Coordinates of C-alpha atoms and ligand atoms in Angstrom, one line a residue:
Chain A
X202 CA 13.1 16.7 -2.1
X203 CA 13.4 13.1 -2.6
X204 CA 11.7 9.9 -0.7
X205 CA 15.7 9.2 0.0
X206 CA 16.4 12.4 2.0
X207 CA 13.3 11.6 4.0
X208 CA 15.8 8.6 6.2
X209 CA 17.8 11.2 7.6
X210 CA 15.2 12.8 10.0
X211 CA 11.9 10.9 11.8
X212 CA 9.4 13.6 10.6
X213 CA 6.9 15.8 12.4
X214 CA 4.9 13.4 14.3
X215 CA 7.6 11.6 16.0
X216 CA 9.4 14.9 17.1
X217 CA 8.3 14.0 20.6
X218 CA 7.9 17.6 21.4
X219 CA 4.6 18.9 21.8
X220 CA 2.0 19.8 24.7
X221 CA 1.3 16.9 26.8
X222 CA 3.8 14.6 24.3
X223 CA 4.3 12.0 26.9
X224 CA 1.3 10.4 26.7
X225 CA -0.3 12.5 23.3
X226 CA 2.1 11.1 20.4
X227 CA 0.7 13.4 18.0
X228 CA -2.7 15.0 16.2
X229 CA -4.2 14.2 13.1
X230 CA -6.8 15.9 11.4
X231 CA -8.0 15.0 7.7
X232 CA -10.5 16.2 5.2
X233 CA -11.7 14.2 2.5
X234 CA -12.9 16.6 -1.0
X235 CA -13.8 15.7 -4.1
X236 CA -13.7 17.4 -7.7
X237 CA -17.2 18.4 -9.1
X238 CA -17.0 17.0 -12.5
X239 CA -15.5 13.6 -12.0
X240 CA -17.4 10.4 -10.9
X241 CA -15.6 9.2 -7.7
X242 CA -12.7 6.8 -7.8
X243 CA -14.9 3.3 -7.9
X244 CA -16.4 4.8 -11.2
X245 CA -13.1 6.8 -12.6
X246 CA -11.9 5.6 -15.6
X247 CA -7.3 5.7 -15.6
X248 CA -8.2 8.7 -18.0
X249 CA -10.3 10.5 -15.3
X250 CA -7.6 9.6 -12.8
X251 CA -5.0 11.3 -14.6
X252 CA -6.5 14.1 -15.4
X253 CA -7.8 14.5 -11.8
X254 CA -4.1 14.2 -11.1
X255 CA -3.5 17.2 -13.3
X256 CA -6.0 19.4 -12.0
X257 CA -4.2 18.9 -8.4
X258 CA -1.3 19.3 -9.5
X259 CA -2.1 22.7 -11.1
X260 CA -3.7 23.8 -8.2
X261 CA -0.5 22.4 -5.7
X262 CA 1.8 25.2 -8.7
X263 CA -0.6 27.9 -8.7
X264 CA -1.4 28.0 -5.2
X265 CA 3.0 28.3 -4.9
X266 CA 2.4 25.0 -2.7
X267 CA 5.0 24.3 -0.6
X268 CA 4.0 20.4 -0.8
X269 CA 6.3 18.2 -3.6
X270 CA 4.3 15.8 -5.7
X271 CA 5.2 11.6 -5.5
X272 CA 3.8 9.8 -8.4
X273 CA 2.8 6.8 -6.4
X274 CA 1.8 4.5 -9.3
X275 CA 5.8 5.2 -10.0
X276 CA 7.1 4.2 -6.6
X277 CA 8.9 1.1 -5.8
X278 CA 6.9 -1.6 -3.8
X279 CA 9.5 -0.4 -1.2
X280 CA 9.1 3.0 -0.9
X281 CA 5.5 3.1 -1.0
X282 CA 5.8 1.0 2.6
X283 CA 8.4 3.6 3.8
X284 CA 5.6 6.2 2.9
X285 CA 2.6 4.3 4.8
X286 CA 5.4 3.0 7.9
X287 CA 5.7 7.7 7.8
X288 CA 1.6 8.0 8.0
X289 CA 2.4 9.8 4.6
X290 CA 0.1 7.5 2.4
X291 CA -2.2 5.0 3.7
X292 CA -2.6 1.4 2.8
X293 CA -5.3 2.1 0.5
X294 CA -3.3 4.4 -2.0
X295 CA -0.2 2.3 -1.3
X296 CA -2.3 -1.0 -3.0
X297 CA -4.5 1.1 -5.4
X298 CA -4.6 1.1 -8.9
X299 CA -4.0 3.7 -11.5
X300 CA -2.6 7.4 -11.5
X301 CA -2.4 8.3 -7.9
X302 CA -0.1 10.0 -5.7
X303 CA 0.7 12.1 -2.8
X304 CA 2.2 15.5 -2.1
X305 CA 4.1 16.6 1.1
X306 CA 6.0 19.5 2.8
X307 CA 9.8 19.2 3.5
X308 CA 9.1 18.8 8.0
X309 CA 6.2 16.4 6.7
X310 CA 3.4 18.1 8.9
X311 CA 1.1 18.0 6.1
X312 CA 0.1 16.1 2.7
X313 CA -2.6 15.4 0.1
X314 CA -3.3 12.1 -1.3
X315 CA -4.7 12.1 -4.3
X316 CA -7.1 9.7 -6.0
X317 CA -7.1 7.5 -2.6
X318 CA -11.2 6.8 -1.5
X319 CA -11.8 10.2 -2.5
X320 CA -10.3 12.5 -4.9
X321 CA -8.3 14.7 -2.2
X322 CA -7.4 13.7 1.4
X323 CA -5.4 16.6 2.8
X324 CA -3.8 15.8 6.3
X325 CA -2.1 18.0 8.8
X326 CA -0.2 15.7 11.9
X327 CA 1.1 17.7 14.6
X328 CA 3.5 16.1 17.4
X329 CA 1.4 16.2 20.8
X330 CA -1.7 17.5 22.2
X331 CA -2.3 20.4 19.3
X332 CA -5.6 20.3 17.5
X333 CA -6.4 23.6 17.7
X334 CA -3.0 24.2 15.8
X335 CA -3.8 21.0 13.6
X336 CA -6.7 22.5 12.3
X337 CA -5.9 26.2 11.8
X338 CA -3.0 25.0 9.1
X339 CA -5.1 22.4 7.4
X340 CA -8.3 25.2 7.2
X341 CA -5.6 27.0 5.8
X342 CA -4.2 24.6 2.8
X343 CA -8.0 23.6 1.8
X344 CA -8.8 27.0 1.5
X345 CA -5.9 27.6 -0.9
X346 CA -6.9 24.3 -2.9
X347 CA -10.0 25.8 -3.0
X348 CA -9.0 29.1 -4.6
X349 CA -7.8 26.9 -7.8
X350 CA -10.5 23.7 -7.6
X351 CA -14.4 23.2 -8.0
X352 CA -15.0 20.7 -5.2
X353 CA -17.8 18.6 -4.8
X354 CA -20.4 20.8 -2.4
X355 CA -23.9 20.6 -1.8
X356 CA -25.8 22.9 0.6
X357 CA -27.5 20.6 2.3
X358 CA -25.2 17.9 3.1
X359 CA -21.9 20.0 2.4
X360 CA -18.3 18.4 1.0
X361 CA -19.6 15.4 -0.7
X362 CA -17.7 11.9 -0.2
X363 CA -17.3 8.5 -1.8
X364 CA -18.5 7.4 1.8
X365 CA -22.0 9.0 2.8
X366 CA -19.8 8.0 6.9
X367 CA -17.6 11.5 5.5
X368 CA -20.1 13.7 3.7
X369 CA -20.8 16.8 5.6
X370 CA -17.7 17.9 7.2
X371 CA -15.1 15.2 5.2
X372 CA -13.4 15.7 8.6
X373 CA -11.5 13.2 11.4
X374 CA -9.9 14.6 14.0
X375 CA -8.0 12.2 15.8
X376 CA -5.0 11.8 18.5
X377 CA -2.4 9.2 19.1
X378 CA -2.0 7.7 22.3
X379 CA 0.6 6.0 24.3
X380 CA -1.4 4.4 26.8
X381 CA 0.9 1.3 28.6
X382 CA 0.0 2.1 32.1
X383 CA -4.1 1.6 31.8
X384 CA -3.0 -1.1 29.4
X385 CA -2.1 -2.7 32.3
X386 CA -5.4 -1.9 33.9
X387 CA -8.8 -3.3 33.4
X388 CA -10.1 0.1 33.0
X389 CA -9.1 0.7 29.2
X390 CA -11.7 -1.2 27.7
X391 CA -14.6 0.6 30.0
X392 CA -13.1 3.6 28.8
X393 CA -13.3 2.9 25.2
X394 CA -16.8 1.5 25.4
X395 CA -17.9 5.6 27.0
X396 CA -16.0 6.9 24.2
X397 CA -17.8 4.7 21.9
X398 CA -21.3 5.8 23.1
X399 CA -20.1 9.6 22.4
X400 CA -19.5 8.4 19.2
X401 CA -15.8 8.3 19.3
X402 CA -13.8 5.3 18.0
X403 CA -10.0 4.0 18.9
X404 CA -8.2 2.0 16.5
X405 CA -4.3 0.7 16.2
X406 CA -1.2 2.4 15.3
X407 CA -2.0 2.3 11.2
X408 CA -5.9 3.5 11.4
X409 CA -9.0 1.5 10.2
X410 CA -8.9 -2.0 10.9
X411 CA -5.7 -2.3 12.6
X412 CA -5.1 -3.8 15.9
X413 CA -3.9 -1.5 19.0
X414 CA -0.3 -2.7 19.6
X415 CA 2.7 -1.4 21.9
X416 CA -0.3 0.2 23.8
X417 CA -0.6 2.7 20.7
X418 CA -4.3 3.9 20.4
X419 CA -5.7 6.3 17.6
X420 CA -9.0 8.1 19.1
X421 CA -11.2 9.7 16.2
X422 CA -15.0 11.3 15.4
X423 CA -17.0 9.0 14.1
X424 CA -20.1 11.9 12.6
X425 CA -19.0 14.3 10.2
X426 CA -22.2 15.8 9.3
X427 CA -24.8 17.5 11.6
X428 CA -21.8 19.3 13.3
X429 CA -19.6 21.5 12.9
X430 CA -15.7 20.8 12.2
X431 CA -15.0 23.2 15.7
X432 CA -17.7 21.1 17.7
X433 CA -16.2 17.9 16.1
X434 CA -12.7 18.9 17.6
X435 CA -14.1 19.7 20.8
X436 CA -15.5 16.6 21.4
X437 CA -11.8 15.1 21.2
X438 CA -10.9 18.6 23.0
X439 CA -13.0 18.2 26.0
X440 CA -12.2 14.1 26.6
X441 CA -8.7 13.6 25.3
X442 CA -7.8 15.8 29.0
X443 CA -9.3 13.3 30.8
X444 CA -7.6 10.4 29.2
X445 CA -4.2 11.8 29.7
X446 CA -5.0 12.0 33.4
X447 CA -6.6 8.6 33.7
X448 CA -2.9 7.1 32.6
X449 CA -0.8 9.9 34.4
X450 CA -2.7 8.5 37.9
X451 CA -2.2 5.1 36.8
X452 CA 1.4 5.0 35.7
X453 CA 1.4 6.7 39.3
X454 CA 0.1 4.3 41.0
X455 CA 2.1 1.5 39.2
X456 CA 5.4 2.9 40.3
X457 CA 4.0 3.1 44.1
X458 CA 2.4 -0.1 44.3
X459 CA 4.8 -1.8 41.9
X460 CA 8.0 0.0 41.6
X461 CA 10.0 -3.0 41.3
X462 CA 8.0 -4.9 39.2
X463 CA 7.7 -2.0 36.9
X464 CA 11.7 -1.6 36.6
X465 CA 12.5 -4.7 36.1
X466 CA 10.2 -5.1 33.0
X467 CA 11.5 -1.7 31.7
X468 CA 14.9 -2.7 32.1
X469 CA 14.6 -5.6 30.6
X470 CA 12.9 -4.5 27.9
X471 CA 15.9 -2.0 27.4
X472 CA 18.2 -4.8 28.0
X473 CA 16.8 -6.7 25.2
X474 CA 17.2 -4.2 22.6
X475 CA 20.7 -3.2 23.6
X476 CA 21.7 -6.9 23.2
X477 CA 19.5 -8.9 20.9
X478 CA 21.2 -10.4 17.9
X479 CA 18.0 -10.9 15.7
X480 CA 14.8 -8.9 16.8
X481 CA 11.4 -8.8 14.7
X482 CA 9.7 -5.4 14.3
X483 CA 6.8 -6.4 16.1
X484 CA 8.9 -7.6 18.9
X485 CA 10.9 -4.0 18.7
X486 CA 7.6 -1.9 18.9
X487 CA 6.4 -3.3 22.4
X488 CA 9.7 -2.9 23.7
X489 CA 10.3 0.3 23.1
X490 CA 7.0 1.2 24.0
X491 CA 8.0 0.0 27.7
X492 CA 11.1 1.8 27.5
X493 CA 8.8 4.5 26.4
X494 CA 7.2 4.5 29.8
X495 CA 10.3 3.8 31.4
X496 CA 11.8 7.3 30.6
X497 CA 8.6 9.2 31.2
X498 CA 8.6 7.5 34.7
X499 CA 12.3 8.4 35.3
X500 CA 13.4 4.7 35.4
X501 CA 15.5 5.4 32.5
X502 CA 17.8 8.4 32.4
X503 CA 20.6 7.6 29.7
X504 CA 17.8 7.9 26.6
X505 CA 15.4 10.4 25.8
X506 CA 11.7 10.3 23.9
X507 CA 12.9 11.9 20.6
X508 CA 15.9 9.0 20.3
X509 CA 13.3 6.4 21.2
X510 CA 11.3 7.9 18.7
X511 CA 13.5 7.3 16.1
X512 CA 13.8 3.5 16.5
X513 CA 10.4 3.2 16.4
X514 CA 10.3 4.7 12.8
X515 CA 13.4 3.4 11.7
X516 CA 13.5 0.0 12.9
X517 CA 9.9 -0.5 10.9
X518 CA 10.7 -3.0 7.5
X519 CA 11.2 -0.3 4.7
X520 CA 12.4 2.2 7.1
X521 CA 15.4 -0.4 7.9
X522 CA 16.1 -1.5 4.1
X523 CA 16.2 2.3 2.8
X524 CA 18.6 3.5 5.6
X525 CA 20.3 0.2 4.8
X526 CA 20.2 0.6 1.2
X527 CA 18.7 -2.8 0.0
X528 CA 15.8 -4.9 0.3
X529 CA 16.3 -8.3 2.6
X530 CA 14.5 -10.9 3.7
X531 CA 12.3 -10.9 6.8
X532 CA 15.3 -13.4 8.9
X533 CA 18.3 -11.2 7.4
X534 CA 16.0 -7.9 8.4
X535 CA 15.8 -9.4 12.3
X536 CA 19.5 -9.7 11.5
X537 CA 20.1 -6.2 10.8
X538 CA 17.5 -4.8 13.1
X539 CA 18.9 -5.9 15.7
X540 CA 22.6 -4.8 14.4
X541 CA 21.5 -1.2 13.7
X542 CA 19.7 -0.8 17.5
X543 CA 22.9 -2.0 19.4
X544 CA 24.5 0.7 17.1
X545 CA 22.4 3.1 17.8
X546 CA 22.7 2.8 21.3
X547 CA 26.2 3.1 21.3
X548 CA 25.8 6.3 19.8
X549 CA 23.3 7.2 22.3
X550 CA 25.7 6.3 24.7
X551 CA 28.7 8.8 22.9
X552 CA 30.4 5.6 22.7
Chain B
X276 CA -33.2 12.5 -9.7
X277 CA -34.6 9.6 -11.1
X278 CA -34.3 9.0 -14.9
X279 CA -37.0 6.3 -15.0
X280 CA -40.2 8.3 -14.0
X281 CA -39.1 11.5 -13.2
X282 CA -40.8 12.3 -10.1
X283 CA -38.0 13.3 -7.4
X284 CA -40.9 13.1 -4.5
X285 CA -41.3 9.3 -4.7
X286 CA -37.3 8.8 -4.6
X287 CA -37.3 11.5 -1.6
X288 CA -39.8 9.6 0.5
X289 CA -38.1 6.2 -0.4
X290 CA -41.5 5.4 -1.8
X291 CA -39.2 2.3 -4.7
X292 CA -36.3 2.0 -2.4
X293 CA -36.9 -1.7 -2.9
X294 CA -36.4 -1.7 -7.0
X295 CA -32.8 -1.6 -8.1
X296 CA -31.7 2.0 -9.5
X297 CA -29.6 2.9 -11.9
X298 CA -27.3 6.1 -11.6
X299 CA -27.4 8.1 -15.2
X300 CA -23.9 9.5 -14.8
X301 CA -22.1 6.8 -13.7
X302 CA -23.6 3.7 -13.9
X303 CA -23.2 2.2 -10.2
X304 CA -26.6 0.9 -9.0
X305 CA -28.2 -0.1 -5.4
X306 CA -27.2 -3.5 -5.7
X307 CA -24.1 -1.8 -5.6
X308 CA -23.8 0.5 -3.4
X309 CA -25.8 -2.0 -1.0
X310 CA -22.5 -4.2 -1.4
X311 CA -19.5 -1.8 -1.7
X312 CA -21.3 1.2 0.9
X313 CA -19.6 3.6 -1.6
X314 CA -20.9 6.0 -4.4
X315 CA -19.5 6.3 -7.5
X316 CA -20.3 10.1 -8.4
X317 CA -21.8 13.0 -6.4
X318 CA -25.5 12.9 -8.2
X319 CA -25.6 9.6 -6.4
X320 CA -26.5 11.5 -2.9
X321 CA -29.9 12.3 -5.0
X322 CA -30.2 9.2 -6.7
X323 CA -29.9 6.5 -3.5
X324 CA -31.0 9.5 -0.7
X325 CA -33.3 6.2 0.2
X326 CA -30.6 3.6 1.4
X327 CA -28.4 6.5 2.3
X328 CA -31.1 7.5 5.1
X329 CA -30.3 5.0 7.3
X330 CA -26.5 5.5 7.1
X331 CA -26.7 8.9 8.2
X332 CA -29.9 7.7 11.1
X333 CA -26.7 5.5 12.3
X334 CA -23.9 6.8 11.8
X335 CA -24.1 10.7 12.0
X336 CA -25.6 13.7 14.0
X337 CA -28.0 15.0 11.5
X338 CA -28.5 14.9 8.1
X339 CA -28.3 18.7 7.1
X340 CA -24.4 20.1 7.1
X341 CA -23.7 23.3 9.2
X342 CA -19.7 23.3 9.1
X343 CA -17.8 25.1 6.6
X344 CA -18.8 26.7 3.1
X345 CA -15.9 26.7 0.2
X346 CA -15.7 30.1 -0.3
X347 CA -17.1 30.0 -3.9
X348 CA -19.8 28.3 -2.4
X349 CA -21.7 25.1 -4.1
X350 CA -22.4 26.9 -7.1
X351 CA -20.2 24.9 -9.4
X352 CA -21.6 21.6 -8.3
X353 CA -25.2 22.7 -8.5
X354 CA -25.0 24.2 -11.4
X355 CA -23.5 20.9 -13.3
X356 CA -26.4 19.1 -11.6
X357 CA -28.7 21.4 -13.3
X358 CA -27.2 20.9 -16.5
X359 CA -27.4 16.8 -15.9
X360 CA -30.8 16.9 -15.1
X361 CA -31.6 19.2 -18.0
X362 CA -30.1 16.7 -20.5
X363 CA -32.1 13.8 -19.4
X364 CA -35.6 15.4 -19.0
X365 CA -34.7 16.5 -22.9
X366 CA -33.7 13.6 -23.6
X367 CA -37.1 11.5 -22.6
X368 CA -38.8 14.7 -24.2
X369 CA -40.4 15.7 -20.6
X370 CA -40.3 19.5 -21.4
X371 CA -42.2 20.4 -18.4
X372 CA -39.8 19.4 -16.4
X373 CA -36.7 20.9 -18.6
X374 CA -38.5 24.5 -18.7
X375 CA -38.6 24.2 -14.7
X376 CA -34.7 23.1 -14.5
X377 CA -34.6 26.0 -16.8
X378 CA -36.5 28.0 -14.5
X379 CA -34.5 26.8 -11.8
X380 CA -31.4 27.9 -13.8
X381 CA -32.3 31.2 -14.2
X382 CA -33.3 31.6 -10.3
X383 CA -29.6 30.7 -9.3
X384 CA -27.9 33.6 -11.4
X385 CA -29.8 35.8 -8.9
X386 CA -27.6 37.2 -6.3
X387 CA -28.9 34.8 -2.8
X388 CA -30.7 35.7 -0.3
X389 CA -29.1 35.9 2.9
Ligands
ZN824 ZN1 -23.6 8.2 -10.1

């Protein structure tokens, strides 16, 4: 497998398939582990990254892992964004310094950073509503990791993190939520602020410290120790239903009280993209996100989620310049963003 | 674990959380960990349990873990903590204490009790 090959499909997360995938994007859980005789990364020395990199990397070949290793250090500037614009690598590893990398199966449902905050950060993303799933392979894959590594445990506060906010559990469970029609509310914010006090927290599209945009929200645990990693799920479990109903009534009530007004911004929004000559990716996102809506609402009947789903990932910066096979400027990328989505909709169309 | 004066109850309670410690293993020290919010090695959990306290008051459940167990449980981990804390009571010559990590040792090659 090569980063390359990774262009031709939009991975497991944006299949758009999924229980409840209209409104439930995809779930995410991730554990964060640590090896027992090396200091965490802030204190690790290159030599103890590298040979934390080899002890992982024995354990991915014994364990007859399924997951290919990516030498990020290695990577082009590039295709390290292509790998955080995939939710492969996060920001973090993708600016770190020293031996570090990542490891991934061919449908991209799950991957290990290695030598990000912690030593280990296995992740399993599922398209749609499927925690219960989500965790079953990931309990799975640390398990095997287990059989071949001596993590960092202690029996009173359990997996041991750089972070004391991870010991315990090293868990986060969280979803991701397209959410445009309470975005149009003023409910949305009342309902963050409940999930807050259950200590739940929303973030944007790329995780910590990212602003919610194209009415994408991230919901995830906050505690991960004092509870266990079923309770922690259910909490997401028991509220996430609620959520998805809260938007379902209001995306309802939009197209009876506003049917009109609610076409017309979908179909402009579609009209844009169909016609714009120069388009930036920010631009792109919260138009396709209404177009999003559009389809789920029936307003739109010539495009279907997993096609809109694949312009959001490939219209992102490195997404664009790797199918495109060169890196441009951020003007000449507008340029060709803008070429590649009348393109594509051509295609759409059989045209 | 405290390498200065050896007595784990006064680190426990919190009793110098003001004084700036030193980790043995890895060198990172509260000043720190008060700016970063990170540890630099696992023995830290035992050497700054005092400012850690009111991370967990905040930000977690409780501060024992009840999810899962690696299936080779924590032995490999407790066992190089042994061996740490071993070395430096040696090495500041406080045999009492190494003959009751030694002790301690010992105790954990007995099959636990369920
Ligand atoms: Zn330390």
């Amino acid at each position: 497998m090569t980063i390359d090959e990774l262009t031709r499909s939009p991975g497991e997360w944006l299949k758009g398939s999924g229980p409840e995938s209209d409104i439930v994007i995809c779930s995410r859980i991730r554990l964060a582990r640590n090896l027992a005789d090396f200091p965490f990364i802030s204190k690790a020395s290159r030599s103890d990254k590298s040979d934390i990199v080899s002890q992982i990397r024995d354990a991915l070949h014994e364990s007859d892992s399924p997951l290919s290793y990516f030498d990020v250090e290695k990577l082009s500037d590039l295709d390290r964004q292509f790998l955080v614009e995939r939710h492969l690598i996060s920001r973090e590893l993708k600016e770190g310094e020293g031996p570090r990398g990542v490891a991934f199966n061919a449908d991209e449902s799950a991957s290990v950073m290695v030598n990000e905050e912690d030593h280990l950060r296995i992740q399993v993303m599922r398209s749609g509503l499927a925690l219960t799933e989500a965790w079953e392979q990931i309990d799975e894959l640390d398990n095997r990791f287990e059989e071949h590594l001596d993590y960092a445990f202690s029996q009173e506060l359990g997996y041991l993190s750089a972070c004391p906010t991870n010991v315990g559990t090293g868990i986060r469970v969280g979803v991701m939520l397209h959410l445009p029609a309470l975005g149009q509310t003023e409910q949305l914010d009342k309902f963050f602020r409940a999930l807050q006090k259950i200590y739940l927290s929303v973030r944007g599209l790329h995780g910590e410290g990212t602003q919610p945009y194209g009415d994408f929200y991230q919901i995830s645990n906050q505690q991960t120790l004092g509870k266990s990693e079923q309770e922690l799920i259910k909490n997401l479990t028991d509220v996430i239903p609620q959520l998805i109903e809260y938007e379902r009534k209001a995306r309802q009530t939009l197209l009876s009280e506003k049917r009109q007004v609610l076409h017309d911004q979908v179909s402009r929004a579609y009209g844009v993209l169909k016609t714009a000559h120069t388009i930036s990716s920010e631009e792109t996102m919260l138009l396709l996100s209404s177009v999003r809506m559009g389809i789920n609402l029936g307003l739109i009947d010539d495009l279907d989620i997993a096609q809109v789903n694949e312009l959001f990932i490939n219209t992102q910066p490195a997404h664009l310049q790797k199918i495109h096979g060169q890196t441009l400027a951020v003007d000449e990328r507008n340029v060709l963003r803008a070429t590649y989505l009348r393109k594509k909709f051509q295609e759409f169309r059989g045209e | 674990m405290n390498s200065k004066n050896g007595h784990e109850s006064e680190d426990e309670k919190g009793v110098d959380s003001g004084s700036n410690r030193k980790c043995p293993y890895c060198g990172l020290d509260t000043k720190g960990f008060r700016t970063t919010g990170r540890l630099g090695c696992p023995l830290d959990y035992d050497t700054f349990a005092a400012e850690i306290a009111p991370v967990f008051r905040s930000s977690q459940a409780a501060s024992l873990h009840v999810g899962k167990w690696p299936k080779r449980g924590p032995s490999r981990f407790e066992a190089l903590k042994l061996q740490f804390e071993l070395r430096l009571a040696i090495e500041r010559q406080d045999y009492e204490t190494a003959a009751m990590i030694r002790d301690r040792m010992r105790d954990r090659t007995k099959p636990r009790e369920s």
